[in-house]
Amino acid sequence: MLRKFSFLTTLTTIGIIQSSLALSTQLQQNGDFFLPNQESTQNGFLQIESSQKVTQVSDSWSATRRSSLSVSDDVPQIVSLSSWMTDLKKNPKISQLKINQITIPGAHHAGLTYLLPFFELIEAIFGKLGLKDIYDSKPKEFISYLINSILVPHVYSVEEILQQGGRYLDLRISQDLDDPNEIYLSHCFLSKIRLNDSLAIVNKFLQANPGEIIILDIPVDYDPFGTVGNPVPHQEIDAQIRQNIDSKFILTRDNISQPISTYGGVYFTNFEQNSTLSQIKIKAGWAITQDADPQQVVKNIKNYYESDQYLKQDPIDFDMLKCDPYVTASTDSAIETLVYETLFESQPLPLDPLISSKVIPANLKSSAKLSNPLFYDTVYRSDKLLNIVNIVEMDLFDAENAIRAIELNFYRYF
């Protein structure tokens, strides 16, 4: 494994920091995230981008320069996050690899950007947490904000996540109580983001980028606090997939053993095994590695892989590995976060781990600002992790963190 190259001199990472520069690049081309054509530098990525046609979001962040490392001529160049797999597969060293031999950026509760309040359940949750006084004394709009802060992990839609490089999508779903034909993305509560619309977006994306490989994880939503909505029968999931995904894009478990250069399309997993669709098996360490503290989650993931604990966990027969560097709220962390955010209702503090760490524990987007960079920094420092990490399922998915995941493939193979 050769790490002596600088395939991306403007990639944000924690560690080995030599100098920083601020980037704010806006570029639109056919609605995709494209990296601007700079002078040829033989780098893996030509530049970081941070714009998108749906919301015209422009992010700026501090990025590190690894200027003292030498450059390798055979490193593939990725010019678009919408087609990074296609770009990567052009390299002969990568083209013969299987999908479980590369690192894939993914999103936990992908595309879930809001939840609709169901105040009967919210009242029950606050009562169970001993916070009924907050529920009774605060406006409904603020109560809805609090619930969204501990249950909503993203600011980007499914379409935006795909355009920014996401290739594993965790689409948790529930059936509407009043209309069983309506299936929505959910997390304890329902959104109005339909499964069929999300599938149609995936299909449209593959039509534009047929060489990309996507994994759709479609579990029925469950939350210990309760769930607004009914379980979705696998027959309905099957039907919606076949109605919205072209058959030529539907992959089977047999494709897992084939080189990634030979196909594109979408894998499915995690709904009932008597489905008519072929599904892959993903081994996730979440049950062992999950924690309410961002730093402890990352430590648990490191130990899980470096101790070979993942080899002993069921299923033994698996196709892909998935790690989950996001927090799972405990009762205590949920209470702490809700109380703290209520105290600062009229003057909210920035949800940044370096400024208001007490807010982090159960605020999903805030905690991910710490857990994501900690995770990647840990992987960079561990040869064992670097050679094992396959799917990375993140909260607060964005182009920056997608690039961090994609970067691991360069460190691993060049």
XYZ file of C-alpha atoms in Angstrom:
414
model
C 0.000 0.000 0.000
C 1.531 3.270 -1.141
C 0.477 6.509 0.525
C 3.129 8.756 -1.020
C 0.991 10.889 -3.289
C -1.271 13.862 -3.075
C -4.271 12.956 -5.173
C -6.391 15.664 -3.589
C -4.588 18.688 -2.257
C -7.778 20.402 -1.127
C -9.464 17.588 0.735
C -10.678 18.275 4.258
C -9.342 15.870 6.851
C -8.374 15.888 10.507
C -4.698 15.119 11.079
C -1.481 15.609 9.103
C -2.555 19.232 8.745
C 0.089 21.291 7.018
C -1.837 24.336 5.847
C -5.462 25.392 5.382
C -7.380 27.256 2.742
C -11.007 28.256 2.407
C -12.968 26.957 -0.551
C -16.249 28.178 -1.913
C -16.790 26.825 -5.398
C -20.043 27.191 -7.275
C -20.504 25.196 -10.435
C -23.568 23.827 -12.163
C -23.658 21.515 -15.121
C -26.705 19.424 -16.002
C -27.838 19.561 -12.398
C -24.892 17.503 -11.171
C -22.061 18.157 -8.752
C -19.074 18.693 -11.026
C -15.516 19.442 -10.109
C -14.085 22.382 -12.045
C -11.467 21.686 -14.705
C -8.253 23.013 -13.264
C -4.793 22.642 -14.750
C -3.764 19.021 -14.970
C -2.162 18.060 -11.690
C -2.452 14.274 -11.982
C -4.397 14.354 -8.750
C -7.255 12.011 -7.980
C -9.730 14.863 -7.599
C -9.275 18.072 -9.533
C -11.102 20.264 -7.023
C -13.780 20.225 -4.336
C -17.196 21.483 -5.392
C -20.124 22.500 -3.250
C -23.070 23.581 -5.364
C -26.271 21.938 -6.512
C -29.172 22.993 -8.735
C -32.119 22.197 -6.478
C -31.240 24.512 -3.621
C -28.214 26.345 -5.011
C -26.411 25.576 -1.785
C -22.876 26.862 -1.540
C -20.802 25.623 1.363
C -17.436 26.920 2.438
C -15.145 24.932 4.585
C -11.543 24.868 5.659
C -9.505 22.302 3.773
C -6.018 20.935 4.250
C -3.203 20.834 1.748
C -0.869 17.873 1.653
C 1.755 19.596 -0.409
C 4.850 17.667 0.660
C 3.674 14.297 -0.643
C 4.698 13.135 -4.099
C 2.212 12.502 -6.920
C 1.525 9.143 -8.549
C 0.899 9.143 -12.307
C -1.532 6.230 -12.279
C -4.035 7.684 -9.805
C -7.468 7.998 -11.492
C -9.019 11.430 -11.809
C -12.547 11.949 -10.549
C -14.236 14.928 -12.178
C -17.794 14.551 -10.894
C -19.309 13.249 -7.680
C -22.327 12.208 -9.755
C -20.130 9.730 -11.627
C -17.250 9.041 -9.249
C -17.649 5.265 -9.491
C -17.619 5.428 -13.286
C -14.482 7.572 -13.163
C -12.862 5.244 -10.628
C -13.656 2.124 -12.650
C -11.632 3.399 -15.602
C -8.448 2.729 -13.661
C -7.085 -0.797 -14.313
C -6.131 -1.248 -10.670
C -9.705 -0.523 -9.557
C -11.693 -1.973 -12.461
C -11.304 -5.610 -11.389
C -12.321 -5.026 -7.779
C -15.656 -6.164 -6.381
C -18.155 -3.812 -4.774
C -17.239 -5.051 -1.293
C -13.583 -4.145 -1.875
C -14.069 -0.396 -2.129
C -15.238 2.255 0.330
C -18.697 3.661 -0.374
C -20.170 6.822 1.191
C -23.718 6.405 2.456
C -26.484 8.163 4.345
C -28.345 7.029 7.460
C -32.069 7.842 7.077
C -31.139 9.133 3.629
C -33.074 12.140 2.399
C -34.927 12.637 5.683
C -34.852 16.419 6.088
C -37.979 16.953 8.191
C -40.703 15.152 10.137
C -44.322 16.125 10.653
C -45.429 16.420 14.286
C -47.951 13.986 15.732
C -48.557 15.684 19.037
C -50.254 12.786 20.765
C -47.057 10.738 20.466
C -44.836 13.754 21.184
C -46.702 14.379 24.424
C -46.240 10.732 25.394
C -42.501 10.916 24.630
C -41.991 14.066 26.673
C -43.970 12.514 29.509
C -41.840 9.366 29.434
C -38.708 11.534 29.555
C -40.029 13.541 32.501
C -40.266 16.692 30.387
C -44.014 17.233 30.354
C -43.514 20.742 31.758
C -41.595 21.666 28.608
C -44.292 20.182 26.394
C -47.053 22.039 28.247
C -45.301 25.408 28.384
C -43.806 25.774 24.918
C -45.412 26.613 21.554
C -46.167 23.676 19.291
C -43.779 25.036 16.655
C -40.889 24.885 19.113
C -41.853 21.393 20.288
C -41.825 20.281 16.652
C -38.366 21.835 16.246
C -37.090 19.898 19.268
C -38.364 16.583 17.906
C -36.805 17.273 14.525
C -33.476 18.132 16.162
C -33.127 14.668 17.708
C -34.656 12.650 14.850
C -33.721 14.357 11.554
C -30.138 13.707 10.397
C -29.875 15.515 7.042
C -30.282 18.776 5.171
C -30.069 17.197 1.701
C -32.690 15.263 -0.262
C -32.191 11.847 -1.873
C -31.475 13.553 -5.186
C -28.889 15.858 -3.649
C -27.205 13.007 -1.768
C -26.840 11.035 -5.003
C -25.412 14.055 -6.790
C -22.941 14.572 -3.953
C -21.607 11.024 -4.178
C -23.841 8.986 -1.864
C -24.190 5.393 -3.063
C -25.676 3.677 -0.010
C -29.125 4.981 0.939
C -30.910 3.909 4.114
C -34.575 4.555 3.268
C -36.587 3.837 6.432
C -40.278 3.704 5.681
C -43.729 3.542 7.231
C -47.207 3.249 5.795
C -49.679 6.077 6.288
C -52.289 5.206 8.918
C -55.161 6.504 6.809
C -53.984 5.582 3.313
C -52.054 2.297 2.962
C -51.051 3.251 -0.583
C -48.909 6.074 0.772
C -45.468 5.014 2.017
C -43.226 7.693 3.478
C -39.683 8.060 4.737
C -39.932 8.100 8.508
C -38.128 8.116 11.824
C -40.611 7.613 14.627
C -42.771 10.206 12.836
C -43.723 10.475 9.175
C -42.418 12.874 6.580
C -44.283 13.523 3.351
C -41.346 12.213 1.329
C -42.764 9.283 -0.623
C -40.889 6.050 -1.235
C -42.087 5.903 -4.844
C -40.761 9.407 -5.512
C -37.406 8.475 -3.968
C -37.197 5.349 -6.124
C -38.045 7.356 -9.238
C -35.219 9.761 -8.376
C -32.792 6.835 -8.092
C -33.956 5.534 -11.474
C -33.556 8.934 -13.128
C -30.089 9.240 -11.634
C -29.071 5.845 -13.038
C -30.413 6.769 -16.453
C -28.025 9.716 -16.428
C -25.193 7.751 -14.760
C -25.627 4.080 -15.756
C -22.183 3.071 -14.533
C -22.889 3.992 -10.908
C -23.709 1.292 -8.336
C -26.247 2.130 -5.618
C -27.323 0.138 -2.565
C -30.871 0.742 -1.324
C -31.469 -0.438 2.235
C -35.246 -0.348 2.802
C -36.130 -1.415 6.353
C -39.479 -0.795 7.982
C -39.020 2.010 10.506
C -38.960 1.116 14.177
C -38.265 3.360 17.143
C -38.413 2.448 20.845
C -40.378 5.650 21.487
C -43.050 4.445 19.078
C -43.752 4.936 15.386
C -46.507 6.883 13.657
C -47.466 4.615 10.788
C -47.895 0.953 9.967
C -45.326 -1.628 8.853
C -45.057 -1.868 5.076
C -45.781 -5.326 3.557
C -42.900 -6.604 1.444
C -45.299 -7.088 -1.462
C -45.874 -3.331 -1.548
C -42.136 -2.610 -1.440
C -41.595 -5.076 -4.295
C -44.369 -3.469 -6.325
C -43.075 0.074 -5.862
C -39.545 -0.967 -6.815
C -40.703 -2.677 -10.005
C -42.944 0.267 -10.893
C -40.214 2.867 -10.454
C -36.873 1.173 -11.197
C -36.089 -0.017 -14.730
C -35.537 -3.777 -14.719
C -32.153 -3.319 -16.420
C -30.915 -1.505 -13.307
C -32.057 -4.113 -10.765
C -29.020 -6.076 -9.601
C -28.978 -9.493 -7.955
C -26.743 -11.089 -5.367
C -24.841 -12.783 -8.204
C -23.447 -9.404 -9.263
C -21.505 -9.132 -5.986
C -18.850 -11.532 -7.294
C -18.385 -9.611 -10.549
C -15.870 -6.791 -11.137
C -17.427 -3.370 -10.654
C -16.309 -2.354 -14.146
C -18.779 -4.803 -15.699
C -22.055 -3.354 -14.444
C -24.050 -0.518 -12.922
C -27.418 -0.434 -11.205
C -28.976 -0.843 -7.790
C -28.802 -3.512 -5.098
C -31.582 -3.989 -2.548
C -31.440 -5.202 1.017
C -33.167 -5.413 4.404
C -36.816 -6.074 3.689
C -38.474 -9.470 4.108
C -36.493 -12.329 2.646
C -39.546 -13.839 0.938
C -39.521 -10.855 -1.388
C -39.528 -11.572 -5.109
C -36.400 -9.432 -5.441
C -32.888 -10.776 -4.972
C -31.315 -9.094 -1.959
C -27.771 -8.801 -0.712
C -26.669 -9.412 2.881
C -25.000 -6.537 4.679
C -23.253 -7.079 7.997
C -23.560 -4.028 10.225
C -21.783 -3.598 13.526
C -24.283 -1.056 14.865
C -25.647 -3.309 17.632
C -22.113 -3.598 19.036
C -20.616 -0.203 18.184
C -23.539 2.178 18.809
C -23.298 4.755 21.580
C -24.759 8.126 22.568
C -21.315 9.746 22.597
C -19.626 10.578 19.258
C -16.131 9.803 20.489
C -17.169 6.485 22.007
C -18.909 5.426 18.791
C -15.678 5.888 16.861
C -13.657 4.042 19.510
C -16.152 1.170 19.379
C -15.917 0.957 15.586
C -12.122 0.878 15.755
C -12.156 -1.933 18.311
C -14.867 -3.853 16.432
C -12.705 -4.132 13.325
C -9.199 -4.211 14.769
C -10.111 -7.022 17.187
C -11.744 -9.024 14.356
C -15.008 -8.978 16.283
C -16.820 -8.397 13.000
C -15.786 -11.862 11.801
C -17.608 -13.538 14.703
C -20.844 -11.606 14.374
C -23.801 -12.961 12.404
C -24.393 -13.207 9.563
C -21.246 -15.187 8.814
C -22.347 -15.387 5.176
C -22.418 -11.742 4.115
C -21.824 -9.709 0.977
C -20.862 -6.284 2.309
C -19.753 -4.641 5.560
C -21.242 -1.453 6.972
C -20.040 0.818 9.755
C -22.183 3.461 11.428
C -20.286 6.491 12.811
C -23.373 8.288 14.113
C -24.786 8.613 17.609
C -27.728 6.637 18.937
C -29.458 8.709 21.579
C -29.883 7.311 25.068
C -32.655 8.463 27.378
C -30.162 10.613 29.283
C -28.670 12.213 26.170
C -32.130 12.950 24.760
C -33.171 14.632 28.007
C -29.934 16.617 28.196
C -30.283 17.854 24.640
C -33.975 18.774 24.871
C -33.464 20.638 28.145
C -30.399 22.471 26.854
C -32.070 23.526 23.609
C -35.101 24.711 25.561
C -32.925 26.862 27.814
C -31.572 28.632 24.752
C -34.883 28.801 22.867
C -34.801 32.569 22.370
C -31.052 32.736 21.786
C -29.974 29.447 20.225
C -26.286 28.642 20.252
C -24.484 27.454 17.124
C -24.770 23.679 16.915
C -21.048 23.221 16.582
C -19.094 20.716 18.708
C -16.330 23.225 19.318
C -18.752 25.868 20.602
C -21.701 24.199 22.305
C -20.717 20.632 23.063
C -23.561 20.099 25.527
C -26.007 20.145 22.625
C -24.229 17.371 20.754
C -25.425 14.121 22.351
C -28.855 13.693 20.752
C -28.902 16.401 18.091
C -28.128 14.256 15.070
C -26.753 16.922 12.756
C -24.723 18.540 15.516
C -23.209 15.286 16.756
C -22.255 14.275 13.210
C -20.084 17.385 12.964
C -17.869 15.642 15.481
C -18.348 11.929 14.768
C -17.720 12.148 11.003
C -14.260 13.790 11.137
C -13.280 11.669 14.141
C -14.196 8.537 12.211
C -12.202 9.425 9.108
C -9.212 10.531 11.144
C -9.304 7.166 12.921
C -9.464 5.244 9.639
C -6.538 7.202 8.201
C -4.441 6.142 11.190
C -5.358 2.438 11.090
C -4.152 0.137 8.315
C -6.626 -2.503 9.464
C -9.605 -0.162 9.192
C -8.404 1.283 5.916
C -8.384 -2.156 4.313
C -11.761 -3.239 5.705
C -14.110 -0.251 5.605
C -16.732 -0.832 2.926
C -19.996 1.110 3.457
C -19.861 4.223 5.645
C -23.366 5.183 6.817
C -23.334 8.815 7.941
C -25.581 11.451 9.422
C -25.213 14.965 7.981
C -24.169 13.640 4.579
C -22.522 16.165 2.276
C -19.985 16.374 -0.542
C -17.135 16.972 1.870
C -17.745 13.738 3.763
C -18.410 11.834 0.538
C -14.966 12.852 -0.689
C -13.448 11.729 2.600
C -14.924 8.268 2.039
C -13.946 8.086 -1.627
C -10.430 9.176 -0.688
C -9.960 5.979 1.312
C -9.921 4.010 -1.949
C -6.881 5.966 -3.110
C -5.045 5.411 0.150
C -5.916 1.746 0.006
C -4.860 0.955 -3.538
C -2.242 3.525 -4.555
